[in-house]
mmCIF file of C-alpha atoms and ligand atoms in Angstrom:
data_model
loop_
_atom_site.group_PDB
_atom_site.id
_atom_site.type_symbol
_atom_site.label_atom_id
_atom_site.label_comp_id
_atom_site.label_asym_id
_atom_site.label_seq_id
_atom_site.Cartn_x
_atom_site.Cartn_y
_atom_site.Cartn_z
ATOM 1 C CA UNK O 12 70.740 -41.886 19.098
ATOM 2 C CA UNK O 13 69.416 -40.310 22.210
ATOM 3 C CA UNK O 14 71.802 -37.942 23.899
ATOM 4 C CA UNK O 15 72.009 -34.516 26.202
ATOM 5 C CA UNK O 16 74.656 -31.934 25.585
ATOM 6 C CA UNK O 17 75.670 -29.906 28.449
ATOM 7 C CA UNK O 18 74.193 -26.591 28.497
ATOM 8 C CA UNK O 19 77.396 -24.638 27.478
ATOM 9 C CA UNK O 20 77.930 -27.096 24.558
ATOM 10 C CA UNK O 21 74.475 -26.617 23.342
ATOM 11 C CA UNK O 22 74.271 -23.129 23.769
ATOM 12 C CA UNK O 23 77.460 -22.789 21.742
ATOM 13 C CA UNK O 24 76.067 -24.943 18.854
ATOM 14 C CA UNK O 25 72.654 -23.241 18.963
ATOM 15 C CA UNK O 26 74.677 -19.616 18.800
ATOM 16 C CA UNK O 27 76.281 -20.587 15.378
ATOM 17 C CA UNK O 28 72.845 -22.002 14.070
ATOM 18 C CA UNK O 29 71.062 -18.611 15.112
ATOM 19 C CA UNK O 30 73.749 -16.438 13.878
ATOM 20 C CA UNK O 31 73.623 -18.424 10.320
ATOM 21 C CA UNK O 32 69.802 -17.878 10.217
ATOM 22 C CA UNK O 33 69.912 -14.371 11.651
ATOM 23 C CA UNK O 34 72.475 -13.320 8.550
ATOM 24 C CA UNK O 35 70.468 -15.114 5.927
ATOM 25 C CA UNK O 36 68.182 -11.952 4.973
ATOM 26 C CA UNK O 37 71.539 -10.065 4.076
ATOM 27 C CA UNK O 38 71.955 -12.166 1.078
ATOM 28 C CA UNK O 39 68.724 -10.626 -0.587
ATOM 29 C CA UNK O 40 70.494 -7.066 0.094
ATOM 30 C CA UNK O 41 73.531 -7.928 -1.460
ATOM 31 C CA UNK O 42 72.027 -9.318 -4.423
ATOM 32 C CA UNK O 43 70.241 -6.052 -4.818
ATOM 33 C CA UNK O 44 73.340 -4.132 -4.788
ATOM 34 C CA UNK O 45 74.648 -6.396 -7.482
ATOM 35 C CA UNK O 46 71.605 -5.269 -9.294
ATOM 36 C CA UNK O 47 71.867 -1.738 -8.774
ATOM 37 C CA UNK O 48 75.517 -1.768 -9.929
ATOM 38 C CA UNK O 49 73.863 -3.001 -13.204
ATOM 39 C CA UNK O 50 75.751 -6.642 -13.127
ATOM 40 C CA UNK O 51 74.015 -9.063 -14.984
ATOM 41 C CA UNK O 52 75.269 -12.673 -15.032
ATOM 42 C CA UNK O 53 75.653 -12.361 -18.764
ATOM 43 C CA UNK O 54 78.040 -9.571 -18.546
ATOM 44 C CA UNK O 55 80.312 -11.287 -16.251
ATOM 45 C CA UNK O 56 83.767 -12.800 -17.532
ATOM 46 C CA UNK O 57 83.937 -16.181 -18.736
ATOM 47 C CA UNK O 58 87.134 -16.922 -16.567
ATOM 48 C CA UNK O 59 86.251 -17.466 -12.958
ATOM 49 C CA UNK O 60 89.015 -15.586 -11.346
ATOM 50 C CA UNK O 61 88.306 -12.319 -13.598
ATOM 51 C CA UNK O 62 84.638 -12.956 -12.475
ATOM 52 C CA UNK O 63 85.487 -13.068 -8.564
ATOM 53 C CA UNK O 64 87.484 -9.757 -9.137
ATOM 54 C CA UNK O 65 84.564 -8.241 -10.799
ATOM 55 C CA UNK O 66 81.604 -9.178 -8.095
ATOM 56 C CA UNK O 67 84.070 -8.482 -5.492
ATOM 57 C CA UNK O 68 84.673 -4.896 -6.773
ATOM 58 C CA UNK O 69 80.920 -4.189 -7.187
ATOM 59 C CA UNK O 70 80.539 -5.403 -3.423
ATOM 60 C CA UNK O 71 83.517 -3.689 -2.181
ATOM 61 C CA UNK O 72 81.498 -1.076 -0.279
ATOM 62 C CA UNK O 73 78.440 -3.394 0.839
ATOM 63 C CA UNK O 74 78.203 -3.473 4.489
ATOM 64 C CA UNK O 75 75.432 -6.431 3.910
ATOM 65 C CA UNK O 76 77.904 -8.469 1.921
ATOM 66 C CA UNK O 77 80.807 -7.733 4.330
ATOM 67 C CA UNK O 78 78.607 -8.582 7.216
ATOM 68 C CA UNK O 79 77.455 -11.839 5.711
ATOM 69 C CA UNK O 80 81.199 -12.931 4.628
ATOM 70 C CA UNK O 81 82.366 -12.337 8.209
ATOM 71 C CA UNK O 82 79.491 -14.443 9.766
ATOM 72 C CA UNK O 83 80.192 -17.007 7.287
ATOM 73 C CA UNK O 84 83.850 -17.119 8.081
ATOM 74 C CA UNK O 85 83.212 -17.198 11.795
ATOM 75 C CA UNK O 86 80.640 -20.432 11.811
ATOM 76 C CA UNK O 87 83.015 -22.170 9.674
ATOM 77 C CA UNK O 88 85.979 -21.549 11.300
ATOM 78 C CA UNK O 89 83.983 -22.088 14.717
ATOM 79 C CA UNK O 90 81.616 -25.086 14.161
ATOM 80 C CA UNK O 91 83.893 -27.722 14.398
ATOM 81 C CA UNK O 92 85.722 -26.499 17.424
ATOM 82 C CA UNK O 93 82.328 -25.774 18.962
ATOM 83 C CA UNK O 94 81.086 -29.379 18.186
ATOM 84 C CA UNK O 95 84.345 -30.897 19.478
ATOM 85 C CA UNK O 96 84.153 -29.164 22.529
ATOM 86 C CA UNK O 97 80.461 -29.972 23.132
ATOM 87 C CA UNK O 98 81.141 -33.700 22.348
ATOM 88 C CA UNK O 99 84.173 -33.757 25.045
ATOM 89 C CA UNK O 100 81.888 -32.329 27.593
ATOM 90 C CA UNK O 101 79.592 -35.586 27.519
ATOM 91 C CA UNK O 102 82.236 -38.079 26.217
ATOM 92 C CA UNK O 103 82.594 -39.762 29.342
ATOM 93 C CA UNK O 104 78.610 -40.427 29.648
ATOM 94 C CA UNK O 105 78.319 -41.181 26.219
ATOM 95 C CA UNK O 106 81.393 -43.637 25.594
ATOM 96 C CA UNK O 107 79.953 -47.018 26.885
ATOM 97 C CA UNK O 108 76.859 -46.451 24.879
ATOM 98 C CA UNK O 109 78.889 -45.812 21.725
ATOM 99 C CA UNK O 110 81.266 -48.905 22.024
ATOM 100 C CA UNK O 111 78.315 -50.807 23.258
ATOM 101 C CA UNK O 112 76.230 -49.989 19.826
ATOM 102 C CA UNK O 113 79.631 -50.773 17.755
ATOM 103 C CA UNK O 114 80.007 -54.095 19.423
ATOM 104 C CA UNK O 115 76.512 -55.324 19.344
ATOM 105 C CA UNK O 116 76.358 -56.252 15.477
ATOM 106 C CA UNK O 117 75.071 -57.170 12.823
ATOM 107 C CA UNK O 118 76.990 -54.522 10.989
ATOM 108 C CA UNK O 119 80.690 -55.316 10.157
ATOM 109 C CA UNK O 120 83.597 -52.939 10.032
ATOM 110 C CA UNK O 121 86.915 -53.838 8.043
ATOM 111 C CA UNK O 122 89.501 -51.378 9.276
ATOM 112 C CA UNK O 123 92.803 -51.115 7.330
ATOM 113 C CA UNK O 124 95.501 -49.939 9.222
ATOM 114 C CA UNK O 125 97.892 -50.276 6.686
ATOM 115 C CA UNK O 126 95.879 -47.523 4.571
ATOM 116 C CA UNK O 127 98.069 -44.543 3.261
ATOM 117 C CA UNK O 128 95.278 -41.996 2.783
ATOM 118 C CA UNK O 129 95.488 -40.053 -0.481
ATOM 119 C CA UNK O 130 97.142 -36.750 -0.368
ATOM 120 C CA UNK O 131 94.322 -34.554 -1.341
ATOM 121 C CA UNK O 132 92.154 -35.831 1.657
ATOM 122 C CA UNK O 133 94.867 -36.624 4.307
ATOM 123 C CA UNK O 134 94.678 -33.707 6.887
ATOM 124 C CA UNK O 135 92.607 -31.297 4.817
ATOM 125 C CA UNK O 136 90.183 -29.516 6.924
ATOM 126 C CA UNK O 137 87.278 -30.042 4.542
ATOM 127 C CA UNK O 138 84.407 -27.428 5.291
ATOM 128 C CA UNK O 139 87.040 -25.909 7.797
ATOM 129 C CA UNK O 140 85.992 -28.452 10.273
ATOM 130 C CA UNK O 141 88.557 -28.752 12.927
ATOM 131 C CA UNK O 142 91.300 -31.417 11.875
ATOM 132 C CA UNK O 143 89.425 -32.616 8.774
ATOM 133 C CA UNK O 144 87.502 -35.882 8.547
ATOM 134 C CA UNK O 145 89.996 -37.693 11.049
ATOM 135 C CA UNK O 146 90.025 -34.570 13.023
ATOM 136 C CA UNK O 147 89.027 -36.007 16.563
ATOM 137 C CA UNK O 148 88.657 -40.055 17.519
ATOM 138 C CA UNK O 149 85.057 -39.554 17.689
ATOM 139 C CA UNK O 150 84.551 -37.525 14.474
ATOM 140 C CA UNK O 151 82.118 -39.671 13.373
ATOM 141 C CA UNK O 152 79.710 -39.009 16.235
ATOM 142 C CA UNK O 153 80.560 -35.294 16.316
ATOM 143 C CA UNK O 154 79.924 -34.822 12.594
ATOM 144 C CA UNK O 155 77.206 -37.095 12.037
ATOM 145 C CA UNK O 156 75.232 -36.310 15.059
ATOM 146 C CA UNK O 157 76.566 -32.826 16.052
ATOM 147 C CA UNK O 158 77.560 -30.925 13.066
ATOM 148 C CA UNK O 159 75.450 -32.486 10.447
ATOM 149 C CA UNK O 160 72.087 -33.231 12.340
ATOM 150 C CA UNK O 161 72.309 -30.092 14.496
ATOM 151 C CA UNK O 162 74.060 -27.356 12.456
ATOM 152 C CA UNK O 163 74.000 -28.080 8.744
ATOM 153 C CA UNK O 164 70.406 -29.473 8.813
ATOM 154 C CA UNK O 165 68.864 -26.768 10.529
ATOM 155 C CA UNK O 166 70.481 -24.022 8.326
ATOM 156 C CA UNK O 167 70.134 -25.914 5.106
ATOM 157 C CA UNK O 168 67.262 -24.695 3.139
ATOM 158 C CA UNK O 169 65.102 -27.635 3.115
ATOM 159 C CA UNK O 170 65.093 -31.014 4.548
ATOM 160 C CA UNK O 171 68.861 -32.458 3.667
ATOM 161 C CA UNK O 172 67.498 -35.987 4.970
ATOM 162 C CA UNK O 173 64.489 -36.166 2.774
ATOM 163 C CA UNK O 174 66.457 -34.955 0.030
ATOM 164 C CA UNK O 175 69.021 -38.245 0.319
ATOM 165 C CA UNK O 176 65.901 -40.110 -0.256
ATOM 166 C CA UNK O 177 64.709 -38.344 -3.004
ATOM 167 C CA UNK O 178 67.896 -38.785 -4.898
ATOM 168 C CA UNK O 179 67.218 -42.524 -5.194
ATOM 169 C CA UNK O 180 63.782 -41.547 -7.091
ATOM 170 C CA UNK O 181 66.178 -41.011 -10.257
ATOM 171 C CA UNK O 182 66.347 -45.110 -10.435
ATOM 172 C CA UNK O 183 63.755 -46.392 -12.309
ATOM 173 C CA UNK O 184 61.085 -48.147 -10.340
ATOM 174 C CA UNK O 185 61.601 -51.476 -11.968
ATOM 175 C CA UNK O 186 65.428 -51.181 -11.143
ATOM 176 C CA UNK O 187 65.075 -50.263 -7.926
ATOM 177 C CA UNK O 188 62.738 -53.174 -7.145
ATOM 178 C CA UNK O 189 65.535 -55.321 -8.280
ATOM 179 C CA UNK O 190 68.512 -54.160 -6.542
ATOM 180 C CA UNK O 191 70.080 -56.460 -4.020
ATOM 181 C CA UNK O 192 73.302 -55.522 -3.815
ATOM 182 C CA UNK O 193 74.493 -52.161 -3.422
ATOM 183 C CA UNK O 194 77.931 -50.343 -2.917
ATOM 184 C CA UNK O 195 77.991 -47.012 -1.266
ATOM 185 C CA UNK O 196 81.267 -45.025 -1.908
ATOM 186 C CA UNK O 197 82.017 -42.039 0.478
ATOM 187 C CA UNK O 198 79.764 -43.511 3.398
ATOM 188 C CA UNK O 199 81.031 -40.953 5.906
ATOM 189 C CA UNK O 200 78.698 -41.573 9.392
ATOM 190 C CA UNK O 201 75.765 -43.503 7.297
ATOM 191 C CA UNK O 202 73.231 -40.908 6.850
ATOM 192 C CA UNK O 203 73.067 -41.371 2.994
ATOM 193 C CA UNK O 204 73.048 -45.064 3.814
ATOM 194 C CA UNK O 205 69.999 -44.888 6.080
ATOM 195 C CA UNK O 206 68.363 -43.597 3.028
ATOM 196 C CA UNK O 207 69.775 -46.225 1.070
ATOM 197 C CA UNK O 208 68.371 -49.026 3.301
ATOM 198 C CA UNK O 209 64.843 -47.557 3.877
ATOM 199 C CA UNK O 210 64.268 -47.282 -0.038
ATOM 200 C CA UNK O 211 65.776 -50.699 -0.724
ATOM 201 C CA UNK O 212 64.834 -52.867 2.278
ATOM 202 C CA UNK O 213 66.062 -55.866 0.773
ATOM 203 C CA UNK O 214 69.557 -54.898 -0.317
ATOM 204 C CA UNK O 215 72.582 -55.744 1.392
ATOM 205 C CA UNK O 216 74.775 -52.471 1.527
ATOM 206 C CA UNK O 217 78.327 -52.234 1.409
ATOM 207 C CA UNK O 218 80.092 -48.970 2.510
ATOM 208 C CA UNK O 219 83.556 -47.733 1.381
ATOM 209 C CA UNK O 220 85.066 -44.865 3.401
ATOM 210 C CA UNK O 221 88.347 -43.575 4.151
ATOM 211 C CA UNK O 222 87.776 -42.256 7.656
ATOM 212 C CA UNK O 223 87.702 -45.084 10.235
ATOM 213 C CA UNK O 224 86.202 -42.733 13.051
ATOM 214 C CA UNK O 225 83.508 -42.082 10.483
ATOM 215 C CA UNK O 226 82.621 -45.699 9.638
ATOM 216 C CA UNK O 227 82.607 -46.410 13.447
ATOM 217 C CA UNK O 228 79.820 -43.999 13.712
ATOM 218 C CA UNK O 229 78.087 -45.444 10.434
ATOM 219 C CA UNK O 230 78.711 -49.048 12.166
ATOM 220 C CA UNK O 231 76.857 -47.787 15.325
ATOM 221 C CA UNK O 232 73.797 -46.277 13.428
ATOM 222 C CA UNK O 233 73.491 -49.881 11.524
ATOM 223 C CA UNK O 234 73.601 -51.611 14.596
ATOM 224 C CA UNK O 235 70.628 -49.483 16.672
ATOM 225 C CA UNK O 236 68.775 -50.427 13.154
ATOM 226 C CA UNK O 237 69.448 -54.080 13.190
ATOM 227 C CA UNK O 238 71.059 -53.614 9.606
ATOM 228 C CA UNK O 239 74.047 -55.967 8.378
ATOM 229 C CA UNK O 240 76.226 -53.234 6.657
ATOM 230 C CA UNK O 241 79.558 -54.557 5.574
ATOM 231 C CA UNK O 242 81.768 -51.235 6.112
ATOM 232 C CA UNK O 243 85.108 -51.062 4.586
ATOM 233 C CA UNK O 244 88.031 -48.315 5.252
ATOM 234 C CA UNK O 245 89.558 -47.820 1.991
ATOM 235 C CA UNK O 246 89.783 -45.454 -1.120
ATOM 236 C CA UNK O 247 86.837 -45.193 -3.385
ATOM 237 C CA UNK O 248 88.859 -45.056 -6.384
ATOM 238 C CA UNK O 249 90.361 -48.821 -5.260
ATOM 239 C CA UNK O 250 88.173 -50.373 -3.050
ATOM 240 C CA UNK O 251 89.897 -53.842 -3.231
ATOM 241 C CA UNK O 252 85.947 -55.473 -3.572
ATOM 242 C CA UNK O 253 85.186 -58.093 -6.308
ATOM 243 C CA UNK O 254 84.151 -56.895 -9.662
ATOM 244 C CA UNK O 255 80.851 -57.421 -11.255
ATOM 245 C CA UNK O 256 79.378 -57.883 -7.988
ATOM 246 C CA UNK O 257 76.875 -54.741 -7.136
ATOM 247 C CA UNK O 258 73.377 -54.222 -8.726
ATOM 248 C CA UNK O 259 74.258 -50.265 -7.562
ATOM 249 C CA UNK O 260 76.990 -48.295 -7.255
ATOM 250 C CA UNK O 261 76.149 -44.878 -5.492
ATOM 251 C CA UNK O 262 77.403 -41.993 -3.853
ATOM 252 C CA UNK O 263 75.774 -38.647 -2.205
ATOM 253 C CA UNK O 264 78.299 -35.540 -2.057
ATOM 254 C CA UNK O 265 81.467 -37.500 -2.575
ATOM 255 C CA UNK O 266 82.939 -36.556 -5.926
ATOM 256 C CA UNK O 267 83.188 -32.808 -4.948
ATOM 257 C CA UNK O 268 85.862 -33.840 -2.573
ATOM 258 C CA UNK O 269 88.004 -35.201 -5.332
ATOM 259 C CA UNK O 270 90.536 -33.757 -7.824
ATOM 260 C CA UNK O 271 89.326 -34.629 -11.484
ATOM 261 C CA UNK O 272 91.786 -37.393 -11.790
ATOM 262 C CA UNK O 273 90.716 -39.229 -8.680
ATOM 263 C CA UNK O 274 86.965 -38.666 -9.552
ATOM 264 C CA UNK O 275 87.962 -40.159 -13.153
ATOM 265 C CA UNK O 276 89.172 -43.190 -11.125
ATOM 266 C CA UNK O 277 86.103 -43.482 -8.981
ATOM 267 C CA UNK O 278 84.247 -43.839 -12.064
ATOM 268 C CA UNK O 279 86.171 -46.224 -13.467
ATOM 269 C CA UNK O 280 86.011 -48.089 -10.221
ATOM 270 C CA UNK O 281 82.237 -47.906 -10.178
ATOM 271 C CA UNK O 282 82.051 -49.522 -13.719
ATOM 272 C CA UNK O 283 84.375 -52.595 -12.294
ATOM 273 C CA UNK O 284 82.344 -52.914 -9.336
ATOM 274 C CA UNK O 285 78.999 -52.982 -11.095
ATOM 275 C CA UNK O 286 77.411 -56.143 -12.473
ATOM 276 C CA UNK O 287 76.397 -56.148 -16.284
ATOM 277 C CA UNK O 288 73.227 -54.483 -16.194
ATOM 278 C CA UNK O 289 73.804 -53.092 -12.945
ATOM 279 C CA UNK O 290 73.367 -49.184 -12.305
ATOM 280 C CA UNK O 291 75.548 -46.363 -11.211
ATOM 281 C CA UNK O 292 73.869 -43.224 -9.369
ATOM 282 C CA UNK O 293 76.106 -40.231 -8.058
ATOM 283 C CA UNK O 294 74.566 -37.222 -6.196
ATOM 284 C CA UNK O 295 76.755 -34.308 -6.200
ATOM 285 C CA UNK O 296 77.066 -30.480 -6.258
ATOM 286 C CA UNK O 297 75.981 -28.634 -9.691
ATOM 287 C CA UNK O 298 78.475 -28.329 -12.534
ATOM 288 C CA UNK O 299 79.136 -24.947 -13.348
ATOM 289 C CA UNK O 300 78.315 -25.248 -16.763
ATOM 290 C CA UNK O 301 74.263 -25.837 -15.593
ATOM 291 C CA UNK O 302 74.520 -22.517 -13.543
ATOM 292 C CA UNK O 303 74.495 -18.985 -14.736
ATOM 293 C CA UNK O 304 77.940 -17.038 -14.454
ATOM 294 C CA UNK O 305 76.723 -15.365 -11.291
ATOM 295 C CA UNK O 306 75.669 -18.106 -9.577
ATOM 296 C CA UNK O 307 78.546 -20.155 -10.423
ATOM 297 C CA UNK O 308 80.459 -17.277 -8.854
ATOM 298 C CA UNK O 309 78.675 -17.704 -5.708
ATOM 299 C CA UNK O 310 78.903 -21.394 -5.827
ATOM 300 C CA UNK O 311 82.906 -20.950 -6.209
ATOM 301 C CA UNK O 312 83.077 -17.898 -3.687
ATOM 302 C CA UNK O 313 81.376 -20.173 -1.142
ATOM 303 C CA UNK O 314 83.550 -23.187 -2.170
ATOM 304 C CA UNK O 315 86.665 -21.155 -1.723
ATOM 305 C CA UNK O 316 85.538 -19.411 1.569
ATOM 306 C CA UNK O 317 84.033 -22.873 2.946
ATOM 307 C CA UNK O 318 87.142 -25.367 2.838
ATOM 308 C CA UNK O 319 86.292 -27.061 -0.507
ATOM 309 C CA UNK O 320 89.684 -27.479 -2.019
ATOM 310 C CA UNK O 321 88.286 -29.413 -4.832
ATOM 311 C CA UNK O 322 85.098 -28.247 -5.424
ATOM 312 C CA UNK O 323 86.006 -25.924 -8.305
ATOM 313 C CA UNK O 324 87.722 -28.750 -10.045
ATOM 314 C CA UNK O 325 84.965 -31.228 -9.603
ATOM 315 C CA UNK O 326 81.922 -28.607 -10.552
ATOM 316 C CA UNK O 327 84.278 -27.847 -13.610
ATOM 317 C CA UNK O 328 84.560 -31.249 -15.004
ATOM 318 C CA UNK O 329 81.996 -33.284 -17.045
ATOM 319 C CA UNK O 330 81.038 -36.095 -14.821
ATOM 320 C CA UNK O 331 78.404 -37.561 -17.235
ATOM 321 C CA UNK O 332 81.208 -37.785 -19.911
ATOM 322 C CA UNK O 333 83.489 -39.446 -17.266
ATOM 323 C CA UNK O 334 80.845 -42.245 -16.551
ATOM 324 C CA UNK O 335 80.783 -42.493 -20.386
ATOM 325 C CA UNK O 336 84.524 -42.589 -20.681
ATOM 326 C CA UNK O 337 84.554 -45.240 -17.963
ATOM 327 C CA UNK O 338 81.988 -47.419 -19.948
ATOM 328 C CA UNK O 339 78.475 -46.491 -18.544
ATOM 329 C CA UNK O 340 75.858 -46.334 -20.977
ATOM 330 C CA UNK O 341 72.309 -44.314 -21.252
ATOM 331 C CA UNK O 342 73.762 -42.001 -18.610
ATOM 332 C CA UNK O 343 71.655 -39.139 -18.137
ATOM 333 C CA UNK O 344 72.390 -36.175 -15.888
ATOM 334 C CA UNK O 345 70.205 -33.229 -14.134
ATOM 335 C CA UNK O 346 69.306 -31.610 -10.774
ATOM 336 C CA UNK O 347 66.790 -32.946 -8.685
ATOM 337 C CA UNK O 348 62.870 -32.305 -8.492
ATOM 338 C CA UNK O 349 63.389 -29.111 -10.895
ATOM 339 C CA UNK O 350 66.494 -27.573 -8.756
ATOM 340 C CA UNK O 351 69.998 -27.417 -9.883
ATOM 341 C CA UNK O 352 71.043 -29.065 -6.678
ATOM 342 C CA UNK O 353 71.880 -31.850 -5.940
ATOM 343 C CA UNK O 354 73.076 -32.884 -9.466
ATOM 344 C CA UNK O 355 72.464 -36.529 -10.199
ATOM 345 C CA UNK O 356 74.281 -38.480 -12.662
ATOM 346 C CA UNK O 357 72.671 -41.956 -13.521
ATOM 347 C CA UNK O 358 73.817 -44.569 -16.065
ATOM 348 C CA UNK O 359 74.078 -48.457 -16.509
ATOM 349 C CA UNK O 360 76.938 -51.070 -17.084
ATOM 350 C CA UNK O 361 75.979 -52.889 -20.479
ATOM 351 C CA UNK O 362 74.932 -56.183 -19.977
HETATM 352 C C1 SAM J 6 80.432 -35.177 2.428
HETATM 353 S S1 SAM J 6 80.919 -36.495 2.886
HETATM 354 C C2 SAM J 6 79.464 -37.703 2.361
HETATM 355 C C3 SAM J 6 78.475 -37.510 3.015
HETATM 356 C C4 SAM J 6 77.711 -38.701 3.092
HETATM 357 N N1 SAM J 6 77.528 -39.676 1.875
HETATM 358 C C5 SAM J 6 76.334 -38.481 3.782
HETATM 359 O O1 SAM J 6 75.229 -39.016 3.192
HETATM 360 O O2 SAM J 6 76.388 -38.019 4.938
HETATM 361 C C6 SAM J 6 82.285 -37.111 1.958
HETATM 362 C C7 SAM J 6 83.185 -38.447 2.820
HETATM 363 O O3 SAM J 6 83.960 -39.050 1.803
HETATM 364 C C8 SAM J 6 85.027 -39.495 2.206
HETATM 365 N N2 SAM J 6 86.110 -39.690 1.387
HETATM 366 C C9 SAM J 6 86.496 -38.400 0.488
HETATM 367 N N3 SAM J 6 87.306 -38.935 -0.304
HETATM 368 C C10 SAM J 6 87.222 -40.397 -0.481
HETATM 369 C C11 SAM J 6 87.690 -41.260 -0.812
HETATM 370 N N4 SAM J 6 88.790 -41.226 -2.042
HETATM 371 N N5 SAM J 6 87.349 -42.773 -0.846
HETATM 372 C C12 SAM J 6 86.422 -42.668 0.164
HETATM 373 N N6 SAM J 6 86.059 -41.938 0.978
HETATM 374 C C13 SAM J 6 86.432 -40.671 0.775
HETATM 375 C C14 SAM J 6 85.154 -38.487 3.179
HETATM 376 O O4 SAM J 6 86.025 -39.081 4.409
HETATM 377 C C15 SAM J 6 83.629 -38.323 3.835
HETATM 378 O O5 SAM J 6 83.137 -38.806 5.052
#
């Protein structure tokens, strides 16, 4: 969707992007310092908290690490506030267009005013974004367009939108050709839903998400393209949708936002939703067991500092085994295109 920020808001968002990019070379410096200290991945303690202590002791005098951490903290704290302020400056001009896009169809949105959001999600500032997923009445636009498209995507090493489409290459070609009904869990503002619809043009997509502001943005995205998505406000672990009714149940970067108990419930719900012979495909963060100890320390350090309260719990569980426990068969898992991230778990419901 075309829109223009005011100069102040644009400059503030650009500054955060520039800052993140300018700080990036510092990583090579502090990694070299770790090497100089003789710390190798294999020598690090197995226990994650002990590992944090060892690595941080080695980096205690590192200007490069301290500066990178400071920049990261600053961007984490500021990005949500800056994006909301940038939106508020243009809100009056944008609102009629947003309302029009919501109303025009063909996508539908089923809000649930009775919803009691789970405590692990409600009011949590994921990614340290001001207010969390419901932190602003227009969080869907603010997150989907300003934070994700204009900040995250520009500081992410690679094409984060292309990656969503690549995830679907894990689905066997013959299966892709047959998929007509898709249930996406954790739809947010609809970025993965777009990749799903483009990859599976004949599929009808149902999207489930807790946050109404995020779903309203997904609805605008669908309407702008003429896609008849069914968007449902609710928990992924108990969607209320009919069982045995989807050829594919899928999510992109949902599971790490859930404690293990909820993630297991999502796997069970995915199994219930899948039709016999249907597929499940979940793309998420790399399990720590697939990383060396230094890489797992880094992922855990970023998660702790980056407002990811459940990342460690999720990355420490075995999602492939959770899929099997839920009933899926032929379960495979692995990183995409030879890289450890994102980690894709794929399985099938027996016929
Ligand atoms: C990282 S975002 C997902 C990104 C999205 N799939 C995309 O491609 O941009 C995680 C989303 O999952 C939603 N979410 C978290 N826990 C949920 C749950 N239990 N049920 C449904 N949605 C959930 C959050 O509100 C958030 O919008």
